[in-house]
XYZ file of C-alpha atoms in Angstrom:
624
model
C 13.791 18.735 -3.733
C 16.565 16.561 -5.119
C 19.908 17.452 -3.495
C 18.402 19.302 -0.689
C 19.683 18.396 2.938
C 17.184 18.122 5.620
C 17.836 18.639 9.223
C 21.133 18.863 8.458
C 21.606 14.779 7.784
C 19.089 13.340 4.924
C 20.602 14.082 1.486
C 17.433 13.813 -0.615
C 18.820 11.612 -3.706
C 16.045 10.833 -5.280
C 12.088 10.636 -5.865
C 10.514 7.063 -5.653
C 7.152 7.242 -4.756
C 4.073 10.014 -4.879
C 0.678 8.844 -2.863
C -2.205 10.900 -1.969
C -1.165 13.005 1.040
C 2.785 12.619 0.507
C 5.744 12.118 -1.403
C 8.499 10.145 -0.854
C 12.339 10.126 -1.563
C 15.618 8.071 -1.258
C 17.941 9.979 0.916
C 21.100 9.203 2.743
C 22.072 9.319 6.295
C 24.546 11.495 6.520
C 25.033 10.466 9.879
C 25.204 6.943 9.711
C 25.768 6.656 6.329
C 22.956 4.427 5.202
C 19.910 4.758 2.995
C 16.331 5.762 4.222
C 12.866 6.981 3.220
C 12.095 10.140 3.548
C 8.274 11.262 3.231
C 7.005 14.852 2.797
C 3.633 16.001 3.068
C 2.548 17.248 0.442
C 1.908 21.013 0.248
C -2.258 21.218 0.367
C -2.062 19.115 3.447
C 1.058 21.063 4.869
C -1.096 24.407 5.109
C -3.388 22.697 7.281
C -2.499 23.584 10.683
C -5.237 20.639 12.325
C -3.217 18.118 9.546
C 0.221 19.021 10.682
C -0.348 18.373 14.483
C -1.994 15.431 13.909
C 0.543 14.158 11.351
C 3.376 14.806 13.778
C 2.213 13.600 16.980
C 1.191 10.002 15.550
C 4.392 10.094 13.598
C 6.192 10.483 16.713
C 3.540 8.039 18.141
C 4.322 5.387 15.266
C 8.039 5.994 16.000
C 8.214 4.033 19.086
C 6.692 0.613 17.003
C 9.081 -1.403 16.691
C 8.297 -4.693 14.926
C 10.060 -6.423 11.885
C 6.515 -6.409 10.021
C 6.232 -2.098 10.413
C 8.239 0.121 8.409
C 10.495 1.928 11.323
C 10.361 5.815 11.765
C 13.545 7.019 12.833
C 13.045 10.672 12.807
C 10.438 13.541 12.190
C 11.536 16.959 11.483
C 10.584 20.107 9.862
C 11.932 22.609 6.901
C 10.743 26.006 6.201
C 8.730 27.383 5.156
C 6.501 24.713 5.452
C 7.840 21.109 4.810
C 7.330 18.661 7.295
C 8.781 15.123 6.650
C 9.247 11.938 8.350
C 12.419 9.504 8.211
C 11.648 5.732 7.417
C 13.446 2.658 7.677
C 13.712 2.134 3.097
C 12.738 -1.303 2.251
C 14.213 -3.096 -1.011
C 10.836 -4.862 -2.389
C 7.903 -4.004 -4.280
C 4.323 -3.080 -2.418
C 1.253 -5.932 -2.555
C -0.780 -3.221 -4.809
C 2.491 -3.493 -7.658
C 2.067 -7.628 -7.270
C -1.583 -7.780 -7.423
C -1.404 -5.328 -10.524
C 0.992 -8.064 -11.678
C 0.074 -11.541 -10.830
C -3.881 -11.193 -10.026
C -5.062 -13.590 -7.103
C -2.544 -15.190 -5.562
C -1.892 -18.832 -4.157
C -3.765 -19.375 -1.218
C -1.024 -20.313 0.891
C 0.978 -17.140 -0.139
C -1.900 -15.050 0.421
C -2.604 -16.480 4.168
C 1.035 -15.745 4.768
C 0.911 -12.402 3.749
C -1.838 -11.487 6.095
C -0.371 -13.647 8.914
C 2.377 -11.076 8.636
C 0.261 -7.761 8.508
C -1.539 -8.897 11.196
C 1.418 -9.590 13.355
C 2.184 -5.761 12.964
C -1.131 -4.577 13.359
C -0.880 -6.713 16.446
C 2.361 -4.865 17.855
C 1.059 -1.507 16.747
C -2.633 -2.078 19.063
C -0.795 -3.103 22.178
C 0.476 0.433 21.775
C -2.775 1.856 21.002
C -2.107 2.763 17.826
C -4.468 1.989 14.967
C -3.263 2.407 11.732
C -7.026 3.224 9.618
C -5.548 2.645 5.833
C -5.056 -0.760 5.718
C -4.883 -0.799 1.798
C -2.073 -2.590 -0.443
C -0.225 -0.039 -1.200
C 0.509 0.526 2.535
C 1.543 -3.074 2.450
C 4.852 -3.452 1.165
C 6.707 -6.850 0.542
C 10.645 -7.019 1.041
C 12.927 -8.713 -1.364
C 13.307 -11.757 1.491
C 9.603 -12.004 1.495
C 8.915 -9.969 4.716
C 6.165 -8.087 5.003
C 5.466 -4.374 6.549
C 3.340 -2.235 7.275
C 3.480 1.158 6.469
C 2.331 5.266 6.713
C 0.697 4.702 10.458
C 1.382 8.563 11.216
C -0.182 10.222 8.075
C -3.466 7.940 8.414
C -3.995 9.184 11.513
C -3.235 12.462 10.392
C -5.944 12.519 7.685
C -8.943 11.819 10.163
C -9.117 15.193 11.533
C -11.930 17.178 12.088
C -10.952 19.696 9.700
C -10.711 17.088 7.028
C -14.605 15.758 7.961
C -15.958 19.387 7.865
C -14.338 19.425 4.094
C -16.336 16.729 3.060
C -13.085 14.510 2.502
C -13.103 10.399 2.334
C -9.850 10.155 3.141
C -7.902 6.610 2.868
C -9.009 4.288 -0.194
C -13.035 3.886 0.087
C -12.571 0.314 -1.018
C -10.687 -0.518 2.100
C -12.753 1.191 4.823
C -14.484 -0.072 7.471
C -18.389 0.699 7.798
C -17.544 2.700 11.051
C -15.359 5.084 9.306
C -18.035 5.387 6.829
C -20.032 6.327 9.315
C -17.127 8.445 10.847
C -17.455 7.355 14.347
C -14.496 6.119 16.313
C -12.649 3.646 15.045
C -10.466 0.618 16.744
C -8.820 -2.406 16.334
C -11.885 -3.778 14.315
C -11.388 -1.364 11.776
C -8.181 -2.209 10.826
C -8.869 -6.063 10.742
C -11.787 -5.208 8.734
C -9.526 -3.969 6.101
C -7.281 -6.697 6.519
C -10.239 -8.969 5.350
C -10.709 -6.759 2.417
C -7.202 -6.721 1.663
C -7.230 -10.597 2.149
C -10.582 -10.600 -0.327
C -8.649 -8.971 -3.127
C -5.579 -11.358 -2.882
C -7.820 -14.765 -3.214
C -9.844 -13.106 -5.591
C -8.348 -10.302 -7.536
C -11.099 -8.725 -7.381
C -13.023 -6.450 -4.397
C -16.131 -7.268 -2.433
C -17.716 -3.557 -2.908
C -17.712 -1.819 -6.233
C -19.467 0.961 -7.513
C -19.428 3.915 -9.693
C -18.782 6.252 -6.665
C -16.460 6.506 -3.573
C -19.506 6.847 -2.094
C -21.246 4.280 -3.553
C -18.686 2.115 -2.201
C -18.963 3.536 0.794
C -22.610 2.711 0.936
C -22.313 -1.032 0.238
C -19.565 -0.643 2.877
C -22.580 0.521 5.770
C -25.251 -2.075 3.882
C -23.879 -4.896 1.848
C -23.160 -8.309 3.079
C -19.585 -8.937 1.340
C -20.146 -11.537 -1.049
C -18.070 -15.194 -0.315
C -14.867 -15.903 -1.492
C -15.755 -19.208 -2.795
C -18.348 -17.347 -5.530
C -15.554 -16.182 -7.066
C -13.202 -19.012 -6.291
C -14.015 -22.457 -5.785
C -10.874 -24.053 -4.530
C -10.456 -21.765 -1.380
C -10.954 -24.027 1.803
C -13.923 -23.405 4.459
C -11.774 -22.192 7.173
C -10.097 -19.608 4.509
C -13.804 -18.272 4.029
C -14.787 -18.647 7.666
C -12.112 -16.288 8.716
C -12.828 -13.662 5.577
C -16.591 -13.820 6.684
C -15.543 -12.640 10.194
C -13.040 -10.103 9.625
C -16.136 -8.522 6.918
C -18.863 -8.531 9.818
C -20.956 -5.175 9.856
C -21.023 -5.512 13.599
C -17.182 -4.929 15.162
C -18.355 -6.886 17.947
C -18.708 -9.880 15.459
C -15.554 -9.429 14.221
C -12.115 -10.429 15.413
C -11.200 -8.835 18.802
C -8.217 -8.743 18.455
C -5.264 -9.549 15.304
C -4.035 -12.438 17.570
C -7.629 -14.143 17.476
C -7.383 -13.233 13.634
C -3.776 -15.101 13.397
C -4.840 -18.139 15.242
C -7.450 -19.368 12.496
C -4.974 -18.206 9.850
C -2.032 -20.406 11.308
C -4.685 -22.576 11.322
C -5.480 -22.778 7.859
C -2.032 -22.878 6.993
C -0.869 -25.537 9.208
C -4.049 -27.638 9.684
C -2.237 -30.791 10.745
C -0.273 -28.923 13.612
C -4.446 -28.247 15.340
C -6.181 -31.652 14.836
C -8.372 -32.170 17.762
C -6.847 -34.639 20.420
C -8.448 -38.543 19.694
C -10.144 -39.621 22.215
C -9.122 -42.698 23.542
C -11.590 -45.913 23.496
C -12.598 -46.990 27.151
C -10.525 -49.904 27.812
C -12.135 -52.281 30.410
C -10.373 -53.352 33.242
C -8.947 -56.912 33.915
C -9.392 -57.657 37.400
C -6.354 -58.765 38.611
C -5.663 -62.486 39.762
C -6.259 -63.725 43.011
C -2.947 -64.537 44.996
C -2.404 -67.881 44.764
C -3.196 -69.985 47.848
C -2.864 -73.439 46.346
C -0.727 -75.089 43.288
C -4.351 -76.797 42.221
C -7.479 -74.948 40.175
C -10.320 -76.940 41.001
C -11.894 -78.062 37.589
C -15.292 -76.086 38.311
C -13.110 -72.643 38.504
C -11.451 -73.738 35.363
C -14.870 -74.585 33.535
C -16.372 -70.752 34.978
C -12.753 -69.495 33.285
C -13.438 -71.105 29.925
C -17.197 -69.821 30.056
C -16.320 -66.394 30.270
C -13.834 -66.162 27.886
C -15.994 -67.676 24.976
C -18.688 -65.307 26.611
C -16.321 -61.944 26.008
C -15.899 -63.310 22.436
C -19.535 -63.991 21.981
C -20.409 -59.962 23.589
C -17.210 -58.715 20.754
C -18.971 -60.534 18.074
C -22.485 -59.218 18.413
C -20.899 -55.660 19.059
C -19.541 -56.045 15.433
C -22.904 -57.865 14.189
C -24.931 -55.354 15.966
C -22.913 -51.534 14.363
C -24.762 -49.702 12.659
C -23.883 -49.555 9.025
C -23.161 -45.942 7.549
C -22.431 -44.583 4.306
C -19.469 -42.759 3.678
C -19.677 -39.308 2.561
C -17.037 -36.931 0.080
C -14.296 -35.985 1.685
C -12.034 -35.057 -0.745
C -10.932 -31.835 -0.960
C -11.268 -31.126 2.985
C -8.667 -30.559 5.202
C -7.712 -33.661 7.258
C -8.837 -31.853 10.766
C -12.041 -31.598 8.978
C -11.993 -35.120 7.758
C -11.531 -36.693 10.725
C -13.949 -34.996 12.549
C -16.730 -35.932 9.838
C -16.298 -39.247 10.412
C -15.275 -39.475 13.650
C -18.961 -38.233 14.052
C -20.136 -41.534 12.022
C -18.025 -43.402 14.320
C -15.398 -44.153 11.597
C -11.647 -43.719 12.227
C -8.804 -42.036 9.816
C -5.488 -42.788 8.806
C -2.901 -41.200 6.270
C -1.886 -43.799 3.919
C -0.294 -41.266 1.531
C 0.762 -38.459 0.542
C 0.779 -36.524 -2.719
C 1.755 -33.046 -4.909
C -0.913 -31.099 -5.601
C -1.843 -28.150 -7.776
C -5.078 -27.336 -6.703
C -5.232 -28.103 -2.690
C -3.378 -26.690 -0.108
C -0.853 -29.306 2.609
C -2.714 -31.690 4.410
C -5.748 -31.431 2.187
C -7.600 -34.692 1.485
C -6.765 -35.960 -2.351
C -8.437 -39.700 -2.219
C -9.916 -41.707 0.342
C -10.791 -45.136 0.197
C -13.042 -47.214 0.066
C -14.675 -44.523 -2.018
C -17.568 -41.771 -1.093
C -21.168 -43.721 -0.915
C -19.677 -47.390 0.002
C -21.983 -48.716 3.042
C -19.790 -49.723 5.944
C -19.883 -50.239 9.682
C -19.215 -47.914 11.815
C -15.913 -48.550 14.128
C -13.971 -49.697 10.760
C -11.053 -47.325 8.931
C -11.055 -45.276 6.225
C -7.644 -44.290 4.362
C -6.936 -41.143 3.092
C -4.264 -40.158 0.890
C -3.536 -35.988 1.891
C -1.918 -33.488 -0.287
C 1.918 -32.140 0.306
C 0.707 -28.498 -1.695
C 1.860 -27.968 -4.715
C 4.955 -29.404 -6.476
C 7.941 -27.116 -5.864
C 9.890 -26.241 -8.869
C 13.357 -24.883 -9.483
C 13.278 -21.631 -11.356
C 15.870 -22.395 -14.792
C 18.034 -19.255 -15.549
C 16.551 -17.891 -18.466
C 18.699 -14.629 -19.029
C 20.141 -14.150 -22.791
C 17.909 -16.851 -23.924
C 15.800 -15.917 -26.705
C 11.829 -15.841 -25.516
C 10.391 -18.668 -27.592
C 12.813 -20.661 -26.163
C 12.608 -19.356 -22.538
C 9.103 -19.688 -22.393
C 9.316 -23.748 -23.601
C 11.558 -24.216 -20.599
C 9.397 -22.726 -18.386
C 6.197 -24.691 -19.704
C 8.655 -27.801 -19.277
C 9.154 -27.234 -15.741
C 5.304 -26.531 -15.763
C 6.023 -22.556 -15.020
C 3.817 -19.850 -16.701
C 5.523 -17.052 -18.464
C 4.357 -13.048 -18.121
C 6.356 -11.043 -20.834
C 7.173 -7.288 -20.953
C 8.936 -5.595 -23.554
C 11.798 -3.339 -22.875
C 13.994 -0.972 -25.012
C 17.574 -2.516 -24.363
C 20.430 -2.958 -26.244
C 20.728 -6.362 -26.694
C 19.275 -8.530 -29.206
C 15.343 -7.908 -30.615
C 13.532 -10.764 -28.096
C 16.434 -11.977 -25.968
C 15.130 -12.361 -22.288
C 16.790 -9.276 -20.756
C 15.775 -9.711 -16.682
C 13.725 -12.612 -14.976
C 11.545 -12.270 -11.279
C 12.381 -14.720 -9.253
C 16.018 -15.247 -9.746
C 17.673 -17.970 -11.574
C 17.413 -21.183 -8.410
C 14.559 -19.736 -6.939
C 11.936 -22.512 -5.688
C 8.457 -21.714 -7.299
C 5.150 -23.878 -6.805
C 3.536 -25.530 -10.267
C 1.719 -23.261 -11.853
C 3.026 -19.835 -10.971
C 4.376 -17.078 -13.676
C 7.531 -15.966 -14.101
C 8.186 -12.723 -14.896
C 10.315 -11.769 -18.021
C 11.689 -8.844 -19.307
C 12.045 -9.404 -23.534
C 14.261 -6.551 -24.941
C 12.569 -4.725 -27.695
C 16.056 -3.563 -29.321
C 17.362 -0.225 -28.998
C 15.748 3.138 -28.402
C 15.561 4.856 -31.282
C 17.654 8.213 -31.137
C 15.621 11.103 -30.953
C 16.541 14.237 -33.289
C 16.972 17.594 -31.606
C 16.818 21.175 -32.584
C 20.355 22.186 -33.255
C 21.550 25.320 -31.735
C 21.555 28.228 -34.927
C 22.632 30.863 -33.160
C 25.592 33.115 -34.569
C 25.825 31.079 -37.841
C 24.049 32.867 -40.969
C 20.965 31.717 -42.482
C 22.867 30.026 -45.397
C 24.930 27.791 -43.035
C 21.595 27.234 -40.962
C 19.972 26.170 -44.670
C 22.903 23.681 -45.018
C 22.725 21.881 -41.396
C 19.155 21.302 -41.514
C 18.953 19.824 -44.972
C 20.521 16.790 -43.383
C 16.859 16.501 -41.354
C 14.475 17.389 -43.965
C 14.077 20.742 -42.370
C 14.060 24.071 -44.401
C 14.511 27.861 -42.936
C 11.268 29.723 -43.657
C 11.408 33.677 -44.241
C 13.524 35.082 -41.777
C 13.009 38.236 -39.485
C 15.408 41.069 -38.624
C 15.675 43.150 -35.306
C 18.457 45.417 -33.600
C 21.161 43.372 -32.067
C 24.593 43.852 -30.825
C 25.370 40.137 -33.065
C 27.373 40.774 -35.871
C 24.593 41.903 -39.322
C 23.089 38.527 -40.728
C 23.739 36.232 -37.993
C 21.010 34.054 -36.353
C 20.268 35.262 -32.798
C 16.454 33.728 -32.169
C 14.750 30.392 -33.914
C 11.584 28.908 -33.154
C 11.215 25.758 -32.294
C 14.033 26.455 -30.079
C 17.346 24.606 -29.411
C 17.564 21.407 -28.031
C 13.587 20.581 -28.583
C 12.142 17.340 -30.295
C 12.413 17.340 -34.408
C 9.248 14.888 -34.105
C 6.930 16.758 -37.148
C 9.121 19.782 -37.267
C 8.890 20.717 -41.262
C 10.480 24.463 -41.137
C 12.524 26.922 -38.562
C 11.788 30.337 -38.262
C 14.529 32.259 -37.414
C 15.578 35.959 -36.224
C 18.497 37.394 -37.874
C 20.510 40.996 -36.615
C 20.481 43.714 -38.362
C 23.375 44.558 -36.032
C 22.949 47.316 -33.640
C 20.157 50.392 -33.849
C 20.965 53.625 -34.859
C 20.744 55.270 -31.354
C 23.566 52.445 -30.500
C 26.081 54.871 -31.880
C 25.291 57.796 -29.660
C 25.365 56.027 -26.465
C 27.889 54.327 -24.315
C 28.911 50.766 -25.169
C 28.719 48.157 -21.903
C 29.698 44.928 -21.265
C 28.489 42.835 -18.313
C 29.142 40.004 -17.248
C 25.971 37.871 -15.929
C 26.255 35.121 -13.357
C 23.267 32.427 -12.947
C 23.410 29.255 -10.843
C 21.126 26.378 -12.057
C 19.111 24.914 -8.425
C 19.965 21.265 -7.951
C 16.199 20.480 -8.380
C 16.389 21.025 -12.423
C 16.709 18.352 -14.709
C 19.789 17.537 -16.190
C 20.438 18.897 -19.771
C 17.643 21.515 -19.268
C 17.655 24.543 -21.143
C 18.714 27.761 -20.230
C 17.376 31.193 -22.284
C 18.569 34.747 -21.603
C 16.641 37.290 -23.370
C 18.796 40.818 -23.367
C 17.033 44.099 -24.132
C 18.524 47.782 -23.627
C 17.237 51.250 -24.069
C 18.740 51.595 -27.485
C 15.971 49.052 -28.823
C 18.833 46.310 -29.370
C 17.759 42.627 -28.750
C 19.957 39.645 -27.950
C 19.265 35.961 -27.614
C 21.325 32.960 -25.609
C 20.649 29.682 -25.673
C 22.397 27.144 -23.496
C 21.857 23.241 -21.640
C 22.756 23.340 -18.328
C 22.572 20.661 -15.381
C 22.156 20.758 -12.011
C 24.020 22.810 -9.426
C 26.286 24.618 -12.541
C 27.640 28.192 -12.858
C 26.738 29.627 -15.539
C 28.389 33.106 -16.914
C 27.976 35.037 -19.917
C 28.923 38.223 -20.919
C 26.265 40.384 -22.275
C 27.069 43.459 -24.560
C 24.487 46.532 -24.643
C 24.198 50.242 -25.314
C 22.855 52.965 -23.005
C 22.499 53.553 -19.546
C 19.676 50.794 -18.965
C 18.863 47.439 -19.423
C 17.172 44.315 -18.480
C 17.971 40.267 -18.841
C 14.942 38.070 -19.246
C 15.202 34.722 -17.917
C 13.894 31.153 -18.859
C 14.795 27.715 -17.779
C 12.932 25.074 -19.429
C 10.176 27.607 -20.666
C 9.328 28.716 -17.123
C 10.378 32.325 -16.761
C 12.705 33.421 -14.058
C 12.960 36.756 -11.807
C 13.982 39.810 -14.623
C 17.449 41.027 -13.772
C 18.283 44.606 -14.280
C 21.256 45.923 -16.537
C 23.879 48.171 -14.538
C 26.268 49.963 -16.591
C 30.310 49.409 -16.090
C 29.501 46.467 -13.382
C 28.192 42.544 -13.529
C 25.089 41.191 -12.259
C 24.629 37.985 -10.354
C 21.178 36.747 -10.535
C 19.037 34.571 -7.425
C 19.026 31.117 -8.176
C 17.487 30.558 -11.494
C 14.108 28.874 -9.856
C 13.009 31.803 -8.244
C 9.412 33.251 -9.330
C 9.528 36.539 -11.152
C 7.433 39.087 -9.206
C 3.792 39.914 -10.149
């Protein structure tokens, strides 16, 4: 597929990805001379006529989305004989299935964020009337800037056909689908938000809320299971976090979310709890009657004396108001959001205020750390409690760690209070020098998190290959391989047009691994057979031109036979898109070239005497 040009304008460059239904490449725009996706469906699917349709309608559907949080179609095309494809905007970044594979449960605050942003395209795609119905994470994928899309809308549609049902198919990941597809009755909006709250599950968590030893296991705990809370398996996510995973998990799509705006309010929410504290409601303030318009300069002493009376009796009514409160005691807070806070004890007639604020690694902004006086202390109702709130957790620079050796890389890391996650990597610089970091050097990082190193291993070792034998004698063979502790076992002759005694045949062949190779056999000439000298000598010279879809440095073998019983052997590496010509001697009026590239044998060629031969692109199938 590499090198191919579709629709005369992608110029497939390369394979990055391979999922259930598709695969996908990095191409170039010949056009516009930029990079894309390009995803072909893959060839089971492709001979399914109900498949096709469906794929390339709600492709062409999907096409008109156009949100920064889905992945943009730009085109949708076909190839024969039967390769169908779809253009995509290509986006530098990583998908949420590669970073929970990595990292595990994430913060909460990262995780909210992530599905704020899925839902935001799931909300663009449902004003169109498009539901996606694979909400998994590897149709999630995360850009280098932190954006997040959405992605494959037109081949999830695609897979619920009714060809697909009558197969017995579950398409989609089981562990993401809604108990409605389960089912397989129609699905909506719902659906999709129901796989958002699995999705959102698995990133507190790192784990799933259904798990079996079956897709359809799953699938049954799916229809009958009550998901499991988050806080089981995580004690630090808030109540409103839960609340909203409990919704988007309801059997019922009727108690779910109606909609991914509903679903975004109570996660900006969440995130942002001081931004939707309820309003205070303001104490009733009596009225001072206003004075009387003075008619005289004089107060007559009795008015005076009435003045005085009720002013002490105001004082006297305050007083027994603050006798007379009830006396309450004051429960836990801690660990609550403030919005929450406040309206616990607004309830007990208590008011709040924010004396302080505080890093935390464990609770999320505006989360109550302290409060005083402390949970349990009796006190009447009307007075204040402080509360000191958390500002999330303490953000971190991340130190430039490249060419530093790992011991040493990892102490900074632990000094900024960072976490380390190590891979080893052939490279060739120094045995355990830090070789790559994720995030970049000046990145800002919350307490606690990893970073991601990439500890160099040293150099690959050099793998020995088969050298080429052919044409030298079995002597000079003896003395090449001595070098690799490889001998030449008892060697076999045939006819060949070669020159007597000269290698034309070896197994293992050229080019292959030494790993465990002991001995070569090889196949010497015995030069050409008797009959040779009674028939007519040819020459030929045979073309071959190597696809642009082989591997580089693969390995070419020509196998020539003629009527005269002579046998003759070529062995040569070969890369993509090459010419290849070699002139071939036999005897007689018939003949035949046998061809191999990379062990896979190619259409036979026939032998035509006093002319050349071109063969199809090596590639082709041989006939049955």
């Amino acid at each position: 597929m590499v090198g191919k040009i579709f629709g005369s304008r992608y110029e497939v460059l390369e394979r990055i990805g391979n999922g259930g239904m598709s695969l996908v490449y990095r191409a170039r725009d010949i056009t516009l001379n930029r990079l894309v996706a390009v995803k072909i469906l893959k060839h089971q699917w492709a001979e399914d006529d109900e498949v096709v349709h469906r794929f390339d309608q709600e492709a062409r559907a999907a096409a008109s989305l156009v949100n920064r949080h889905i992945v943009q179609i730009y085109d949708v095309g076909r190839e024969e004989p039967d390769i169908h494809y779809m253009v995509m905007e290509l986006v530098a970044g990583e998908t949420l299935r590669s970073k929970l594979d990595r990292e595990g449960a994430l913060p909460i605050a990262e995780a909210l964020d992530i599905a704020d942003q899925v839902a935001q395209g799931l909300e663009a795609a449902h004003a169109q009337k498009v539901v996606h119905r694979d909400i998994k994470p590897q149709n999630i994928l995360i850009a280098t800037d932190g954006t997040v899309k959405v992605t494959d809308f037109g081949i999830a549609y695609a897979a619920t056909s009714g060809t697909l049902v009558n197969t017995g198919s579950l398409l989609g990941t089981v562990q993401y689908l809604s108990p409605e597809q389960a089912r397989g009755k129609i699905v909506g909006p719902q659906s999709d938000l129901y796989s958002l709250g699995i999705v959102l599950f698995e990133m507190l968590t790192g784990k799933l809320p259904f798990e079996a030893d079956s897709p359809i296991g799953v699938a049954i705990k799916h229809l009958q299971d009550t998901a499991p809370d988050v806080t089981l398996f995580r004690s630090d996510v808030p109540e409103p976090v839960a609340k909203i995973v409990r919704r988007a998990l309801s059997k019922d799509p009727a108690e779910r979310y109606q909609s991914a705006q509903a679903m975004r309010q109570d996660i900006q929410r969440a995130l942002h709890p001081e931004e939707h504290l309820p309003e205070p409601v303001p104490s009733p303030v009596p009225q001072t009657p206003k004075p009387a318009k003075k008619k005289r300069r004089w107060v007559p002493w009795a008015v005076a004396g009435a003045i005085v009376v009720a002013l002490l009796g105001g004082g006297i009514l305050a007083f027994e108001h603050w006798i007379y409160s009830p006396v309450v005691t004051l429960p836990n807070v801690k660990g609550q959001s403030l919005g929450r806070a406040k309206a616990q004890l607004g309830r007990l007639g208590l008011t709040v205020s924010v004396t302080g604020k505080a890093p935390s690694s464990h609770l999320p902004k505006n989360y109550v750390l302290d409060e005083i006086p402390p949970a349990g202390t009796q006190i009447k109702a009307g007075q204040n409690v402080e509360v000191v709130v958390s500002t999330g957790p303490q953000q971190v620079t991340v130190p430039d760690l490249k060419g530093q050796d790992v011991f040493q890389a990892v102490q900074n890391l632990k000094t900024e209070n960072l976490k380390a996650i190590i891979h080893h990597v052939k490279s060739n610089s120094p045995q355990g020098e830090v070789v790559r970091q994720s995030p970049a050097p000046n990145a800002s990082l919350a307490e606690g998190q990893a970073v991601t190193l990439w500890v160099s291993k040293g150099p690959a070792e050099a793998v020995a290959v088969m050298p080429n034998l052919e044409g030298l004698s079995v002597e000079q063979a003896a003395s090449l391989l001595i070098a690799m502790n490889v001998t030449v076992g008892t060697p076999t002759t045939t006819y060949s047009t070669e020159p007597v005694n000269t290698i034309i045949d070896q197994s293992p062949e050229p080019y292959s691994s030494l790993n465990n190779t002991t001995s070569v056999n090889v196949t010497v000439s015995q030069g050409p057979s008797p009959q040779s000298a009674h028939l007519p000598k040819n020459i030929t010279l045979a073309t071959w031109q190597i696809p642009n879809s082989a591997a580089p440095k693969s390995v070419l073998k020509v196998v020539v036979t003629d009527s005269a019983g002579n046998e003759e052997v070529f062995y040569q590496q070969v890369n993509p898109g090459q010419q290849i010509q070699i002139p071939v001697t036999w005897y007689g009026t018939s003949g035949q070239l046998l061809v191999f590239l990379n062990g896979q044998a190619q259409a036979p060629q026939p032998l035509v005497a006093n002319g050349s031969t071109t063969s199809p692109a090596v590639g082709t199938t041989p006939p049955s």
